[in-house]
């Protein structure tokens, strides 16, 4: 062989050796860097290779590994398990059936959980040994158990909430993913009935509310990430109507991808009935408010009760005050009625607002540059904190009382005058010597003097003839 040929063969051998060393180095690095503990045994159960992770995972002493006995090494590891016999049975079975693969979940006595995977080692299609791979999944299992526990606790909590919790697909129209069992107590339909069809929700929505909901857009087809909120009616399984408040938010992952809609439904039927009753009550109150003859004014406190703004003014008040509600609503009471403080009512409004105790403000005469009249006021504080004043214009009554008082005084005076007349008349009659004509003239003189009458006549009734006789006359009578 020539020198050149030998040199060429040397180069090829060197190159092949370097390639083998490189491959061996790469394999060594791969075996040591993997997260799995690896054990490779030949057909005679002798250890061909193991990595550091395998030794650490099963805490196998170096002297045991140095012996190279694969069966003894596995037996040492198996003793750490809660059920060693089960794994040894599996090991023996696999050695007896070298072409088969296996996957087992192992649990150690100290709580470690390990995935065990085994398959045949082949070389050119020929089985030359077996590879055992062990992966510690304790942290993952603990995380999964914690998540499962958390989900169970959350589900238990959700199923105790007096509302219906649900999730629907973010991609498929209305497709329900979960609905809490409270839905049956609320609507009569079971959770299974809700889950059976993506159109179920649409089918039970009240016909009069479907168009409204389409305008709002169903949360599962909402094109944006804005929360969905709506109040609408559904038809329960028993045929009755129910009001629902439905609120949902779109849940995204960390990358912003749409995951699902998470929502909650509340039964607000009682609230809606209360609102309807309140509207009817307000309508009745408005009818009374607008048609009652008494004046009714609502005062809203401003500046912490230092002043009050007129927030309502009924027709009765318009008639009494001869001013339209548009002219006074929104104005301070001191501006609309400048005489209110002098009248004394302002102080009472403040007191009722502060104490909440109703008061009657005694009848008094209100006067300003625009209006004047006698008022009788009753004040109370509303639940809103505003002060309600109901009052009547008693001016005519006061004038009538004044006229009656005047007439009473006049009657009293006339009675006293008549008494004096009687006394004078009685004195005249005691003169027995006077004739009837003279007596009559004397009486007329007294009447003229006492009553200031220029024209008068005096008549006398004679019992024996049942006649009325005029005895004296002054003036044209």
Short mmCIF file of C-alpha atoms in Angstrom, two decimals:
data_model
loop_
_atom_site.label_atom_id
_atom_site.label_comp_id
_atom_site.label_asym_id
_atom_site.label_seq_id
_atom_site.Cartn_x
_atom_site.Cartn_y
_atom_site.Cartn_z
CA UNK A 1 0.00 0.00 0.00
CA UNK A 2 1.39 3.32 -0.97
CA UNK A 3 2.15 5.99 1.51
CA UNK A 4 -0.56 8.22 -0.01
CA UNK A 5 -3.24 5.58 0.42
CA UNK A 6 -2.33 5.04 4.04
CA UNK A 7 -2.52 8.76 4.67
CA UNK A 8 -5.95 8.87 3.06
CA UNK A 9 -7.21 5.98 5.19
CA UNK A 10 -5.86 7.67 8.31
CA UNK A 11 -7.74 10.83 7.46
CA UNK A 12 -10.97 8.90 6.91
CA UNK A 13 -10.59 7.03 10.19
CA UNK A 14 -9.86 10.29 11.99
CA UNK A 15 -12.87 11.93 10.38
CA UNK A 16 -15.11 8.99 11.26
CA UNK A 17 -13.85 8.98 14.84
CA UNK A 18 -14.53 12.72 15.14
CA UNK A 19 -18.03 12.28 13.76
CA UNK A 20 -18.68 9.46 16.21
CA UNK A 21 -17.37 11.55 19.07
CA UNK A 22 -19.51 14.49 17.95
CA UNK A 23 -22.62 12.31 17.78
CA UNK A 24 -21.80 10.78 21.13
CA UNK A 25 -21.32 14.26 22.61
CA UNK A 26 -24.63 15.44 21.22
CA UNK A 27 -26.39 12.35 22.55
CA UNK A 28 -24.75 12.78 25.93
CA UNK A 29 -25.80 16.42 26.07
CA UNK A 30 -29.36 15.53 25.07
CA UNK A 31 -29.61 12.77 27.66
CA UNK A 32 -28.32 15.01 30.45
CA UNK A 33 -30.34 18.09 29.51
CA UNK A 34 -33.72 16.38 29.30
CA UNK A 35 -36.23 16.95 32.11
CA UNK A 36 -36.86 13.21 32.28
CA UNK A 37 -34.93 10.65 34.26
CA UNK A 38 -33.63 8.09 31.75
CA UNK A 39 -32.56 4.48 32.30
CA UNK A 40 -31.45 2.28 29.38
CA UNK A 41 -30.91 -1.44 29.88
CA UNK A 42 -29.89 -4.15 27.42
CA UNK A 43 -31.59 -7.45 26.75
CA UNK A 44 -29.75 -8.93 29.71
CA UNK A 45 -31.12 -6.22 32.01
CA UNK A 46 -27.69 -4.63 32.39
CA UNK A 47 -27.60 -0.82 32.57
CA UNK A 48 -26.38 0.68 29.31
CA UNK A 49 -26.94 4.31 30.25
CA UNK A 50 -28.64 6.51 32.82
CA UNK A 51 -28.64 10.27 33.38
CA UNK A 52 -28.23 12.46 36.41
CA UNK A 53 -31.97 13.23 36.55
CA UNK A 54 -32.79 9.52 37.00
CA UNK A 55 -30.36 9.23 39.91
CA UNK A 56 -31.72 12.37 41.61
CA UNK A 57 -35.35 11.50 41.01
CA UNK A 58 -35.17 8.09 42.67
CA UNK A 59 -32.34 8.92 45.12
CA UNK A 60 -30.38 5.79 44.05
CA UNK A 61 -26.96 5.40 45.66
CA UNK A 62 -23.95 5.55 43.31
CA UNK A 63 -22.78 2.06 44.33
CA UNK A 64 -26.10 0.55 43.21
CA UNK A 65 -25.80 2.21 39.84
CA UNK A 66 -22.16 1.23 39.50
CA UNK A 67 -23.11 -2.41 39.75
CA UNK A 68 -24.91 -1.97 36.45
CA UNK A 69 -27.80 -4.27 37.42
CA UNK A 70 -30.89 -2.78 35.77
CA UNK A 71 -33.32 -5.06 37.54
CA UNK A 72 -31.81 -4.32 40.95
CA UNK A 73 -31.79 -0.60 40.20
CA UNK A 74 -35.47 -0.59 39.28
CA UNK A 75 -36.28 -2.66 42.35
CA UNK A 76 -34.58 -0.03 44.52
CA UNK A 77 -36.66 2.74 42.90
CA UNK A 78 -39.85 0.74 43.19
CA UNK A 79 -39.49 0.55 46.97
CA UNK A 80 -40.15 4.29 47.14
CA UNK A 81 -43.64 3.82 45.69
CA UNK A 82 -46.92 3.38 47.51
CA UNK A 83 -47.70 0.28 45.41
CA UNK A 84 -44.34 -1.28 44.44
CA UNK A 85 -45.79 -4.68 43.54
CA UNK A 86 -47.89 -3.21 40.73
CA UNK A 87 -44.88 -1.66 39.02
CA UNK A 88 -42.73 -4.80 39.42
CA UNK A 89 -45.50 -6.80 37.77
CA UNK A 90 -45.43 -4.30 34.92
CA UNK A 91 -41.62 -4.49 34.68
CA UNK A 92 -41.63 -8.27 34.55
CA UNK A 93 -44.39 -8.25 31.95
CA UNK A 94 -42.47 -5.85 29.72
CA UNK A 95 -39.27 -7.86 29.97
CA UNK A 96 -41.30 -10.86 28.89
CA UNK A 97 -42.86 -8.89 26.02
CA UNK A 98 -39.99 -6.68 24.83
CA UNK A 99 -41.79 -5.10 21.87
CA UNK A 100 -44.62 -3.59 23.91
CA UNK A 101 -44.82 -0.03 25.23
CA UNK A 102 -46.24 1.14 28.52
CA UNK A 103 -47.37 4.26 30.31
CA UNK A 104 -48.00 4.36 34.04
CA UNK A 105 -48.66 7.01 36.66
CA UNK A 106 -46.63 6.32 39.79
CA UNK A 107 -47.14 7.80 43.26
CA UNK A 108 -44.34 7.74 45.82
CA UNK A 109 -44.74 7.39 49.54
CA UNK A 110 -43.67 11.01 50.07
CA UNK A 111 -46.35 12.36 47.69
CA UNK A 112 -44.34 12.60 44.47
CA UNK A 113 -46.22 11.82 41.24
CA UNK A 114 -44.21 10.43 38.32
CA UNK A 115 -45.11 9.60 34.74
CA UNK A 116 -43.36 6.37 33.64
CA UNK A 117 -42.99 5.63 29.94
CA UNK A 118 -41.16 2.58 28.56
CA UNK A 119 -40.45 1.30 25.07
CA UNK A 120 -38.08 -1.07 23.30
CA UNK A 121 -34.63 0.15 22.18
CA UNK A 122 -34.05 -0.85 18.57
CA UNK A 123 -30.96 -0.99 16.45
CA UNK A 124 -31.52 -1.62 12.76
CA UNK A 125 -34.95 -3.02 13.48
CA UNK A 126 -33.60 -5.38 16.11
CA UNK A 127 -34.55 -5.02 19.79
CA UNK A 128 -31.39 -4.54 21.80
CA UNK A 129 -32.76 -3.25 25.08
CA UNK A 130 -35.38 -1.10 26.81
CA UNK A 131 -35.60 2.60 27.58
CA UNK A 132 -37.30 3.77 30.79
CA UNK A 133 -38.32 7.43 31.04
CA UNK A 134 -39.50 8.97 34.29
CA UNK A 135 -40.92 12.52 34.60
CA UNK A 136 -41.75 14.23 37.92
CA UNK A 137 -45.16 15.87 37.43
CA UNK A 138 -45.82 16.55 41.11
CA UNK A 139 -45.98 20.34 40.65
CA UNK A 140 -48.27 19.98 37.65
CA UNK A 141 -50.56 17.56 39.48
CA UNK A 142 -50.67 19.82 42.52
CA UNK A 143 -51.53 22.76 40.27
CA UNK A 144 -54.24 20.71 38.56
CA UNK A 145 -55.60 19.56 41.90
CA UNK A 146 -55.55 23.13 43.20
CA UNK A 147 -57.31 24.31 40.07
CA UNK A 148 -59.86 21.51 40.33
CA UNK A 149 -60.43 22.37 43.99
CA UNK A 150 -60.73 26.04 43.15
CA UNK A 151 -63.16 25.27 40.35
CA UNK A 152 -65.20 23.05 42.66
CA UNK A 153 -65.29 25.74 45.33
CA UNK A 154 -66.17 28.37 42.74
CA UNK A 155 -68.89 26.16 41.30
CA UNK A 156 -70.27 25.53 44.78
CA UNK A 157 -70.23 29.27 45.42
CA UNK A 158 -71.79 30.07 42.05
CA UNK A 159 -74.52 27.53 42.65
CA UNK A 160 -75.39 29.19 45.97
CA UNK A 161 -75.75 32.68 44.47
CA UNK A 162 -79.42 33.71 44.11
CA UNK A 163 -78.90 34.33 40.40
CA UNK A 164 -78.07 32.38 37.26
CA UNK A 165 -74.42 32.34 36.16
CA UNK A 166 -73.68 31.36 32.58
CA UNK A 167 -70.98 31.29 29.92
CA UNK A 168 -71.55 31.27 26.17
CA UNK A 169 -69.21 30.87 23.26
CA UNK A 170 -67.50 33.98 21.94
CA UNK A 171 -67.52 32.57 18.43
CA UNK A 172 -70.68 30.51 17.96
CA UNK A 173 -73.95 32.38 18.14
CA UNK A 174 -75.54 31.82 21.54
CA UNK A 175 -73.89 28.43 22.09
CA UNK A 176 -74.10 27.84 25.87
CA UNK A 177 -71.02 26.46 27.57
CA UNK A 178 -72.30 26.45 31.16
CA UNK A 179 -75.36 27.55 33.08
CA UNK A 180 -75.82 27.20 36.82
CA UNK A 181 -78.58 24.91 38.15
CA UNK A 182 -80.47 27.83 39.71
CA UNK A 183 -81.92 28.39 36.25
CA UNK A 184 -84.49 25.65 36.87
CA UNK A 185 -85.81 27.25 40.07
CA UNK A 186 -85.91 30.63 38.33
CA UNK A 187 -87.42 29.71 34.95
CA UNK A 188 -88.71 26.16 35.26
CA UNK A 189 -86.32 24.98 32.53
CA UNK A 190 -83.47 22.65 33.51
CA UNK A 191 -79.84 23.43 32.78
CA UNK A 192 -79.88 20.54 30.28
CA UNK A 193 -82.76 22.17 28.38
CA UNK A 194 -80.83 25.44 28.20
CA UNK A 195 -77.71 23.65 26.96
CA UNK A 196 -79.41 21.59 24.28
CA UNK A 197 -79.78 24.32 21.66
CA UNK A 198 -78.02 27.59 20.81
CA UNK A 199 -81.45 29.05 19.94
CA UNK A 200 -83.14 28.14 23.22
CA UNK A 201 -82.60 31.61 24.71
CA UNK A 202 -84.17 33.27 21.66
CA UNK A 203 -87.13 30.90 21.79
CA UNK A 204 -88.17 31.85 25.33
CA UNK A 205 -87.61 35.61 25.03
CA UNK A 206 -90.90 37.51 25.07
CA UNK A 207 -91.95 38.30 21.47
CA UNK A 208 -92.32 42.00 22.27
CA UNK A 209 -88.69 42.17 23.46
CA UNK A 210 -86.94 40.28 20.66
CA UNK A 211 -86.54 43.27 18.37
CA UNK A 212 -85.20 45.34 21.26
CA UNK A 213 -82.61 42.65 22.05
CA UNK A 214 -81.60 42.38 18.42
CA UNK A 215 -80.91 46.11 18.43
CA UNK A 216 -78.74 45.73 21.52
CA UNK A 217 -77.09 42.70 19.94
CA UNK A 218 -76.84 39.32 21.55
CA UNK A 219 -73.72 39.14 23.75
CA UNK A 220 -72.37 36.11 21.89
CA UNK A 221 -72.35 38.02 18.60
CA UNK A 222 -71.40 41.43 19.96
CA UNK A 223 -68.72 42.88 17.67
CA UNK A 224 -66.92 44.76 20.42
CA UNK A 225 -65.67 43.96 23.90
CA UNK A 226 -68.16 46.29 25.59
CA UNK A 227 -70.24 44.71 28.37
CA UNK A 228 -73.75 43.58 27.48
CA UNK A 229 -76.58 44.86 29.68
CA UNK A 230 -80.30 44.45 29.11
CA UNK A 231 -83.61 44.10 30.91
CA UNK A 232 -86.18 41.98 29.12
CA UNK A 233 -88.92 39.42 29.61
CA UNK A 234 -88.87 35.69 29.10
CA UNK A 235 -91.69 33.16 29.09
CA UNK A 236 -91.21 30.66 31.92
CA UNK A 237 -91.99 26.99 31.50
CA UNK A 238 -95.35 27.50 33.26
CA UNK A 239 -96.27 30.19 30.71
CA UNK A 240 -95.84 33.16 33.06
CA UNK A 241 -93.78 36.22 32.19
CA UNK A 242 -90.57 36.98 34.05
CA UNK A 243 -88.37 40.06 33.94
CA UNK A 244 -84.64 39.38 33.65
CA UNK A 245 -81.66 41.69 34.11
CA UNK A 246 -78.89 40.20 31.99
CA UNK A 247 -75.28 41.38 32.24
CA UNK A 248 -72.28 39.81 30.50
CA UNK A 249 -68.65 40.62 29.79
CA UNK A 250 -66.35 39.21 27.12
CA UNK A 251 -63.37 37.33 28.58
CA UNK A 252 -60.03 37.44 26.72
CA UNK A 253 -56.79 35.53 27.12
CA UNK A 254 -53.40 37.18 27.70
CA UNK A 255 -52.92 37.65 23.96
CA UNK A 256 -56.29 39.40 23.65
CA UNK A 257 -58.08 36.52 21.93
CA UNK A 258 -61.81 36.23 22.64
CA UNK A 259 -62.53 33.25 24.90
CA UNK A 260 -66.15 33.36 26.04
CA UNK A 261 -68.91 35.54 27.44
CA UNK A 262 -69.38 35.37 31.21
CA UNK A 263 -72.80 36.52 32.37
CA UNK A 264 -75.27 36.67 35.21
CA UNK A 265 -79.08 36.81 35.11
CA UNK A 266 -81.21 38.20 37.94
CA UNK A 267 -84.97 37.83 38.39
CA UNK A 268 -86.20 41.42 38.62
CA UNK A 269 -89.91 40.69 38.33
CA UNK A 270 -90.62 42.03 41.83
CA UNK A 271 -88.64 45.17 41.03
CA UNK A 272 -90.58 45.69 37.81
CA UNK A 273 -93.90 45.18 39.58
CA UNK A 274 -92.82 47.67 42.23
CA UNK A 275 -91.82 50.14 39.52
CA UNK A 276 -95.18 49.69 37.80
CA UNK A 277 -97.00 50.19 41.11
CA UNK A 278 -94.91 53.27 41.73
CA UNK A 279 -95.73 54.66 38.29
CA UNK A 280 -99.43 54.06 38.90
CA UNK A 281 -99.12 55.65 42.33
CA UNK A 282 -97.28 58.61 40.85
CA UNK A 283 -99.95 58.94 38.15
CA UNK A 284 -102.66 58.99 40.82
CA UNK A 285 -100.63 61.43 42.89
CA UNK A 286 -100.09 63.61 39.81
CA UNK A 287 -103.80 63.57 39.09
CA UNK A 288 -104.57 64.58 42.68
CA UNK A 289 -101.66 67.02 42.71
CA UNK A 290 -102.86 68.77 39.56
CA UNK A 291 -106.58 68.80 40.36
CA UNK A 292 -106.76 69.45 44.09
CA UNK A 293 -108.06 72.92 44.89
CA UNK A 294 -105.45 73.42 47.60
CA UNK A 295 -102.09 74.84 46.65
CA UNK A 296 -99.29 72.26 46.73
CA UNK A 297 -95.64 73.30 46.49
CA UNK A 298 -92.52 71.12 46.77
CA UNK A 299 -89.36 72.80 48.06
CA UNK A 300 -85.89 71.35 47.45
CA UNK A 301 -83.19 72.31 49.93
CA UNK A 302 -80.12 74.11 48.54
CA UNK A 303 -76.97 75.32 50.26
CA UNK A 304 -77.46 72.84 53.06
CA UNK A 305 -80.94 74.09 53.91
CA UNK A 306 -80.02 77.77 53.93
CA UNK A 307 -82.42 78.30 51.05
CA UNK A 308 -85.03 76.34 49.14
CA UNK A 309 -85.79 75.95 45.46
CA UNK A 310 -89.32 75.38 44.12
CA UNK A 311 -89.30 72.01 42.34
CA UNK A 312 -93.06 71.56 41.85
CA UNK A 313 -96.08 73.84 41.80
CA UNK A 314 -99.61 72.60 41.17
CA UNK A 315 -102.59 74.18 39.44
CA UNK A 316 -104.23 75.03 42.75
CA UNK A 317 -101.18 77.10 43.67
CA UNK A 318 -101.27 78.77 40.23
CA UNK A 319 -104.89 79.79 40.88
CA UNK A 320 -104.24 80.99 44.43
CA UNK A 321 -101.07 82.94 43.63
CA UNK A 322 -102.20 84.08 40.15
CA UNK A 323 -98.87 82.99 38.66
CA UNK A 324 -97.88 80.15 36.32
CA UNK A 325 -95.71 77.23 37.45
CA UNK A 326 -93.22 78.02 34.68
CA UNK A 327 -92.56 81.37 36.36
CA UNK A 328 -91.65 79.88 39.73
CA UNK A 329 -90.27 76.35 39.23
CA UNK A 330 -86.51 76.39 39.63
CA UNK A 331 -86.53 79.71 41.47
CA UNK A 332 -85.60 80.21 45.10
CA UNK A 333 -88.63 80.62 47.33
CA UNK A 334 -87.29 83.98 48.52
CA UNK A 335 -87.26 85.22 44.93
CA UNK A 336 -90.65 83.81 43.91
CA UNK A 337 -92.32 84.94 47.17
CA UNK A 338 -90.35 87.87 48.62
CA UNK A 339 -92.57 88.11 51.70
CA UNK A 340 -92.03 84.49 52.80
CA UNK A 341 -89.52 85.29 55.55
CA UNK A 342 -91.53 88.16 57.02
CA UNK A 343 -94.60 85.92 56.81
CA UNK A 344 -92.75 83.36 59.00
CA UNK A 345 -93.17 80.37 56.68
CA UNK A 346 -89.51 80.20 55.63
CA UNK A 347 -88.38 79.41 59.17
CA UNK A 348 -90.96 76.61 59.40
CA UNK A 349 -89.80 75.11 56.07
CA UNK A 350 -86.24 75.03 57.43
CA UNK A 351 -87.37 73.39 60.66
CA UNK A 352 -89.46 70.68 58.97
CA UNK A 353 -86.57 69.93 56.57
CA UNK A 354 -84.13 69.61 59.48
CA UNK A 355 -86.31 67.60 61.89
CA UNK A 356 -88.60 65.64 59.59
CA UNK A 357 -91.55 66.43 61.87
CA UNK A 358 -94.73 67.72 60.17
CA UNK A 359 -96.04 71.10 61.27
CA UNK A 360 -99.10 73.26 60.73
CA UNK A 361 -98.32 76.92 60.25
CA UNK A 362 -101.18 78.98 61.75
CA UNK A 363 -103.37 81.05 59.45
CA UNK A 364 -101.66 84.30 58.60
CA UNK A 365 -101.75 87.17 56.13
CA UNK A 366 -99.12 86.91 53.39
CA UNK A 367 -98.27 90.08 51.47
CA UNK A 368 -95.76 91.09 48.83
CA UNK A 369 -95.80 93.55 45.94
CA UNK A 370 -97.67 91.10 43.72
CA UNK A 371 -100.15 89.20 45.85
CA UNK A 372 -101.86 89.42 49.21
CA UNK A 373 -104.05 86.97 51.04
CA UNK A 374 -104.69 84.83 54.10
CA UNK A 375 -102.99 81.39 53.99
CA UNK A 376 -103.39 78.19 56.04
CA UNK A 377 -100.28 75.96 55.62
CA UNK A 378 -99.45 72.34 56.46
CA UNK A 379 -95.84 71.14 55.99
CA UNK A 380 -94.19 67.69 55.90
CA UNK A 381 -90.89 66.24 54.70
CA UNK A 382 -90.98 63.74 51.85
CA UNK A 383 -88.80 60.57 51.76
CA UNK A 384 -86.67 62.36 49.16
CA UNK A 385 -85.85 65.05 51.72
CA UNK A 386 -87.91 67.71 49.94
CA UNK A 387 -90.47 69.69 51.91
CA UNK A 388 -94.11 69.46 50.81
CA UNK A 389 -96.36 72.40 51.64
CA UNK A 390 -100.13 72.07 51.22
CA UNK A 391 -102.03 75.27 51.80
CA UNK A 392 -105.39 76.95 51.25
CA UNK A 393 -106.33 80.51 50.44
CA UNK A 394 -108.71 81.39 53.29
CA UNK A 395 -109.01 85.07 52.37
CA UNK A 396 -112.74 84.84 51.61
CA UNK A 397 -113.32 83.01 54.85
CA UNK A 398 -111.37 85.62 56.78
CA UNK A 399 -113.32 88.41 55.07
CA UNK A 400 -116.58 86.61 55.84
CA UNK A 401 -115.47 86.18 59.45
CA UNK A 402 -114.66 89.91 59.60
CA UNK A 403 -118.05 90.81 58.13
CA UNK A 404 -119.78 88.44 60.53
CA UNK A 405 -117.86 90.00 63.40
CA UNK A 406 -118.89 93.46 62.22
CA UNK A 407 -122.52 92.42 61.90
CA UNK A 408 -122.40 90.79 65.33
CA UNK A 409 -121.01 93.97 66.83
CA UNK A 410 -123.67 96.01 65.06
CA UNK A 411 -126.39 93.68 66.33
CA UNK A 412 -124.98 93.94 69.83
CA UNK A 413 -125.04 97.73 69.59
CA UNK A 414 -128.61 97.72 68.25
CA UNK A 415 -129.68 95.37 71.04
CA UNK A 416 -128.23 97.76 73.58
CA UNK A 417 -130.05 100.67 71.92
CA UNK A 418 -133.26 98.71 71.86
CA UNK A 419 -132.82 97.92 75.53
CA UNK A 420 -132.47 101.61 76.23
CA UNK A 421 -135.63 102.22 74.18
CA UNK A 422 -137.49 99.64 76.20
CA UNK A 423 -136.32 101.25 79.36
CA UNK A 424 -137.39 104.70 78.09
CA UNK A 425 -140.69 103.32 76.83
CA UNK A 426 -141.34 101.65 80.15
CA UNK A 427 -140.69 104.90 81.98
CA UNK A 428 -143.21 106.73 79.76
CA UNK A 429 -145.89 104.13 80.25
CA UNK A 430 -145.75 104.48 83.99
CA UNK A 431 -147.47 107.94 83.73
CA UNK A 432 -151.06 106.73 84.05
CA UNK A 433 -152.48 110.18 83.58
CA UNK A 434 -151.16 110.52 80.03
CA UNK A 435 -153.43 109.76 77.16
CA UNK A 436 -152.51 107.24 74.39
CA UNK A 437 -151.75 110.00 71.89
CA UNK A 438 -149.39 111.73 74.22
CA UNK A 439 -147.66 108.47 75.04
CA UNK A 440 -147.22 107.72 71.34
CA UNK A 441 -145.67 111.10 70.70
CA UNK A 442 -143.26 110.61 73.58
CA UNK A 443 -142.18 107.19 72.18
CA UNK A 444 -141.55 108.67 68.73
CA UNK A 445 -139.41 111.36 70.28
CA UNK A 446 -137.26 108.66 71.96
CA UNK A 447 -136.96 106.70 68.68
CA UNK A 448 -135.89 109.81 66.81
CA UNK A 449 -133.35 110.63 69.46
CA UNK A 450 -131.96 107.10 69.92
CA UNK A 451 -132.02 105.83 66.31
CA UNK A 452 -131.76 109.05 64.37
CA UNK A 453 -134.90 108.30 62.34
CA UNK A 454 -136.74 111.25 60.76
CA UNK A 455 -139.61 109.22 59.30
CA UNK A 456 -141.44 106.78 61.54
CA UNK A 457 -144.90 105.70 62.69
CA UNK A 458 -146.15 104.09 65.89
CA UNK A 459 -148.90 101.45 65.77
CA UNK A 460 -150.75 99.70 68.61
CA UNK A 461 -152.64 96.39 68.44
CA UNK A 462 -155.99 96.38 70.26
CA UNK A 463 -156.78 92.93 71.60
CA UNK A 464 -160.49 93.53 72.00
CA UNK A 465 -161.04 94.46 68.32
CA UNK A 466 -158.04 92.66 66.86
CA UNK A 467 -157.08 95.87 65.04
CA UNK A 468 -153.74 97.64 64.32
CA UNK A 469 -154.13 101.39 65.02
CA UNK A 470 -151.60 104.07 64.15
CA UNK A 471 -151.23 106.38 67.07
CA UNK A 472 -148.53 108.80 65.84
CA UNK A 473 -146.53 109.60 62.72
CA UNK A 474 -143.51 111.76 61.82
CA UNK A 475 -142.61 112.52 58.23
CA UNK A 476 -144.50 111.36 55.10
CA UNK A 477 -145.80 108.20 56.71
#
